[in-house]
XYZ file of C-alpha atoms in Angstrom:
278
model
C 4.769 -30.184 -12.258
C 3.847 -27.089 -10.265
C 6.664 -25.141 -11.864
C 5.415 -26.179 -15.281
C 1.909 -25.030 -14.495
C 3.078 -21.712 -13.196
C 5.382 -21.222 -16.155
C 2.438 -21.659 -18.466
C 1.056 -18.433 -17.026
C 4.040 -16.401 -18.250
C 2.994 -13.468 -20.431
C 4.491 -12.969 -23.845
C 6.000 -9.667 -22.696
C 7.366 -9.982 -19.171
C 7.336 -6.209 -18.697
C 3.544 -6.124 -18.767
C 2.115 -5.030 -15.434
C 0.005 -7.398 -13.364
C -3.506 -7.765 -14.655
C -2.992 -5.950 -17.950
C -4.630 -7.357 -21.020
C -2.592 -10.326 -22.172
C -0.711 -10.294 -18.860
C -0.946 -12.739 -16.008
C -4.672 -13.395 -15.891
C -7.331 -14.373 -18.427
C -10.608 -12.467 -18.381
C -12.389 -15.034 -16.227
C -9.819 -14.783 -13.433
C -9.652 -11.005 -13.736
C -13.396 -10.986 -13.077
C -12.777 -13.079 -9.962
C -10.062 -10.617 -8.889
C -12.412 -7.667 -9.130
C -15.086 -9.601 -7.264
C -12.529 -10.003 -4.475
C -12.017 -6.230 -4.574
C -15.753 -5.648 -4.180
C -16.098 -8.132 -1.328
C -13.149 -6.814 0.708
C -12.107 -3.325 -0.368
C -15.550 -1.743 -0.660
C -16.659 -2.651 2.897
C -13.201 -1.603 4.136
C -13.656 1.798 2.493
C -17.122 2.119 4.025
C -15.761 1.395 7.513
C -12.829 3.767 7.004
C -15.031 6.636 5.803
C -17.458 6.117 8.671
C -14.656 6.152 11.218
C -13.092 9.233 9.624
C -16.371 11.121 9.904
C -16.521 10.332 13.617
C -12.875 11.200 14.362
C -12.026 14.068 12.023
C -8.444 15.050 11.162
C -6.167 15.686 14.110
C -2.417 15.447 14.766
C -0.791 12.214 15.897
C -2.693 9.082 16.883
C -5.773 11.060 17.973
C -5.633 9.434 21.397
C -6.011 5.873 20.116
C -4.289 3.012 21.895
C -2.080 0.791 19.736
C -4.561 -2.134 19.360
C -7.359 0.160 18.176
C -4.968 2.025 15.899
C -3.766 -1.227 14.303
C -7.339 -2.394 13.741
C -8.119 0.859 11.968
C -4.788 0.777 10.116
C -5.371 -2.740 8.749
C -8.854 -1.705 7.612
C -7.337 1.292 5.821
C -4.652 -0.856 4.182
C -7.253 -3.363 3.013
C -9.162 -0.502 1.410
C -6.115 1.115 -0.174
C -3.916 -1.850 -1.145
C -6.071 -4.844 -1.978
C -7.417 -3.471 -5.286
C -3.875 -3.302 -6.685
C -2.761 -6.722 -5.387
C -5.962 -8.699 -6.010
C -4.792 -9.971 -9.445
C -1.605 -11.326 -7.836
C -3.634 -13.153 -5.191
C -5.860 -14.713 -7.837
C -2.828 -15.650 -9.947
C -1.239 -17.387 -6.963
C -4.370 -19.394 -6.217
C -4.819 -20.258 -9.900
C -1.158 -21.207 -10.393
C -0.512 -23.601 -7.517
C -3.956 -24.116 -6.028
C -5.482 -26.174 -8.829
C -5.621 -29.174 -6.520
C -7.924 -27.194 -4.220
C -11.485 -26.090 -4.798
C -14.343 -24.492 -2.966
C -13.635 -23.701 0.663
C -10.077 -25.046 0.448
C -9.210 -22.529 -2.242
C -10.943 -19.756 -0.297
C -8.942 -20.686 2.802
C -5.660 -20.555 0.866
C -6.570 -17.151 -0.527
C -7.399 -15.936 2.984
C -4.038 -17.237 4.216
C -2.214 -15.367 1.457
C -4.106 -12.143 2.166
C -3.543 -12.629 5.903
C 0.217 -12.835 5.397
C 0.083 -9.740 3.234
C -1.816 -7.760 5.868
C 0.495 -9.071 8.599
C 3.368 -7.147 7.018
C 1.260 -4.003 6.827
C 0.320 -4.493 10.488
C 4.017 -4.508 11.405
C 4.476 -1.339 9.358
C 1.490 0.089 11.231
C 3.429 -0.228 14.504
C 6.131 2.009 13.009
C 3.460 4.401 11.744
C 1.932 4.569 15.231
C 5.316 5.432 16.758
C 5.915 8.158 14.157
C 2.456 9.649 14.637
C 2.744 9.544 18.438
C 6.097 11.318 18.285
C 5.014 14.028 15.861
C 1.646 14.506 17.564
C 3.247 14.956 20.974
C 5.815 17.399 19.680
C 3.232 19.430 17.767
C 1.125 19.685 20.927
C 4.117 21.096 22.834
C 5.542 23.188 19.975
C 2.768 24.040 17.471
C 5.056 25.713 14.938
C 7.144 22.533 14.670
C 4.364 21.066 12.524
C 5.503 23.073 9.521
C 8.963 21.563 9.649
C 7.624 18.081 10.197
C 5.520 18.644 7.089
C 8.584 19.794 5.185
C 10.551 16.730 6.339
C 7.716 14.295 5.542
C 7.159 15.575 2.000
C 10.919 15.735 1.404
C 11.447 12.158 2.615
C 8.480 10.923 0.557
C 9.745 12.659 -2.579
C 13.292 11.354 -2.225
C 12.006 7.835 -1.575
C 9.767 7.967 -4.641
C 12.807 8.847 -6.760
C 15.195 6.413 -5.053
C 16.343 2.930 -6.149
C 14.544 0.900 -3.453
C 11.207 2.200 -4.671
C 11.838 0.864 -8.179
C 13.175 -2.520 -7.052
C 9.936 -3.050 -5.125
C 7.725 -1.510 -7.819
C 9.286 -3.815 -10.427
C 8.339 -6.813 -8.294
C 4.775 -5.580 -7.772
C 4.306 -4.908 -11.482
C 5.749 -8.224 -12.661
C 5.673 -10.807 -9.857
C 5.460 -13.910 -12.074
C 9.096 -14.982 -11.604
C 8.611 -14.689 -7.850
C 5.411 -16.729 -8.015
C 7.357 -19.488 -9.755
C 9.942 -19.313 -6.960
C 7.203 -19.453 -4.332
C 6.021 -22.793 -5.709
C 9.175 -24.308 -4.190
C 8.300 -23.162 -0.669
C 7.526 -26.058 1.727
C 3.819 -26.701 2.123
C 3.276 -25.855 5.833
C 2.164 -22.215 5.917
C 3.371 -21.760 2.337
C 0.583 -19.368 1.374
C 1.174 -17.321 4.509
C 4.876 -17.046 3.660
C 4.068 -15.996 0.114
C 1.737 -13.281 1.403
C 4.401 -12.015 3.800
C 7.056 -11.974 1.068
C 4.857 -10.145 -1.422
C 3.618 -7.816 1.313
C 7.201 -6.838 2.167
C 7.768 -5.765 -1.437
C 4.477 -3.874 -1.391
C 5.480 -2.009 1.768
C 8.781 -1.132 0.111
C 6.892 0.117 -2.933
C 4.409 2.260 -0.977
C 6.333 3.370 2.122
C 7.109 6.818 0.727
C 3.460 7.393 -0.118
C 2.405 6.426 3.398
C 4.763 9.010 4.925
C 2.648 11.870 3.591
C -0.257 10.730 5.786
C 1.631 12.367 8.677
C 1.155 15.922 7.365
C -2.095 15.206 5.497
C -3.720 13.377 8.399
C -4.183 9.663 8.932
C -7.973 9.952 8.700
C -7.945 12.246 5.669
C -10.236 10.279 3.340
C -9.437 12.454 0.311
C -5.706 11.871 0.822
C -6.232 8.119 1.265
C -8.315 7.926 -1.917
C -5.690 9.871 -3.868
C -2.857 7.676 -2.596
C -4.850 4.513 -3.345
C -5.361 5.728 -6.924
C -1.628 6.452 -7.293
C -0.731 2.997 -5.939
C -3.213 1.310 -8.285
C -1.936 3.160 -11.365
C 1.744 2.735 -10.447
C 1.325 -1.038 -10.262
C -1.067 -1.707 -13.126
C -0.576 0.979 -15.782
C 2.182 0.699 -18.393
C 3.342 4.234 -17.481
C 3.246 3.515 -13.760
C 7.004 4.037 -13.126
C 6.819 7.439 -14.815
C 3.879 8.387 -12.605
C 5.928 7.377 -9.551
C 8.641 9.842 -10.570
C 6.115 12.603 -11.248
C 4.598 12.056 -7.798
C 8.080 12.157 -6.279
C 8.802 15.524 -7.888
C 5.383 16.798 -6.740
C 6.217 15.810 -3.149
C 9.489 17.761 -3.357
C 7.545 20.827 -4.495
C 5.114 20.364 -1.592
C 8.089 20.111 0.777
C 9.176 23.602 -0.278
C 5.637 24.955 0.161
C 4.755 23.156 3.404
C 6.352 25.606 5.893
C 4.309 28.452 4.390
C 0.996 26.795 3.492
C -1.041 25.570 6.457
C -3.646 23.943 4.190
C -1.034 21.333 3.238
C -0.712 20.231 6.861
C -4.156 19.338 8.249
C -2.618 16.413 10.134
C -0.027 18.596 11.885
C -1.845 21.804 12.629
C -3.416 21.216 16.026
C -3.220 24.595 17.700
C -0.567 25.853 15.272
C -0.819 29.639 14.844
C -1.296 31.094 11.395
C 1.672 32.564 9.555
C 0.162 36.017 9.972
C 0.230 35.661 13.752
C 3.891 34.771 13.957
């Protein structure tokens, strides 16, 4: 019966991105999705901007211990990612949570979102290690920042143009078949497992974009806002895959420029001397 109910949500054109008109959600549930965005993402952005103003843009982890870094990282990911995945969360609750209502439905949604953020927390551990490594090396060898910037933009560009990016982006843009599959998961912690599974695809879709926070600076609010906009459009706009390729090419261009343009590397500069002083 659950499979039947979920199947009834199938859009007429399976290629339609999540949340598009005539896609997975009717207008009433889209309104609920954007309410979720307001209730979670907007406060997360406010906290992130406030913290960024206090900390500024510096290389590496800026002296933060791992627990504090992960707390800040999860807040940033909630701000940047939840707007683009909110329609999927609402679709999941609508599709297999019809037996629940009120607080029970809210709890299931929270469990799904918690699983999603759990994956991003694990990715945050890798991000912390990368930032600690680059920050320490830049402190010891300031000019190395230029080549880290080159490597980061190059890796991000190649990832954006690579096959794994598009496997994950395809899932994020059209997750309905996966939602039908999720209905067969056993009930204990099912919503948590669904959130983890979808979160893993989202990490795979956005990993290349996150890499550029190394040269641009983890607390660079302008960079975070730009990346959040790219993620949102990639997942929800009909031309999203084309935008992903354009962004990939742009990153490759920035990789060529990075060793010669200090303004591209606010997150790696530290005490790096200017090109004129070399």
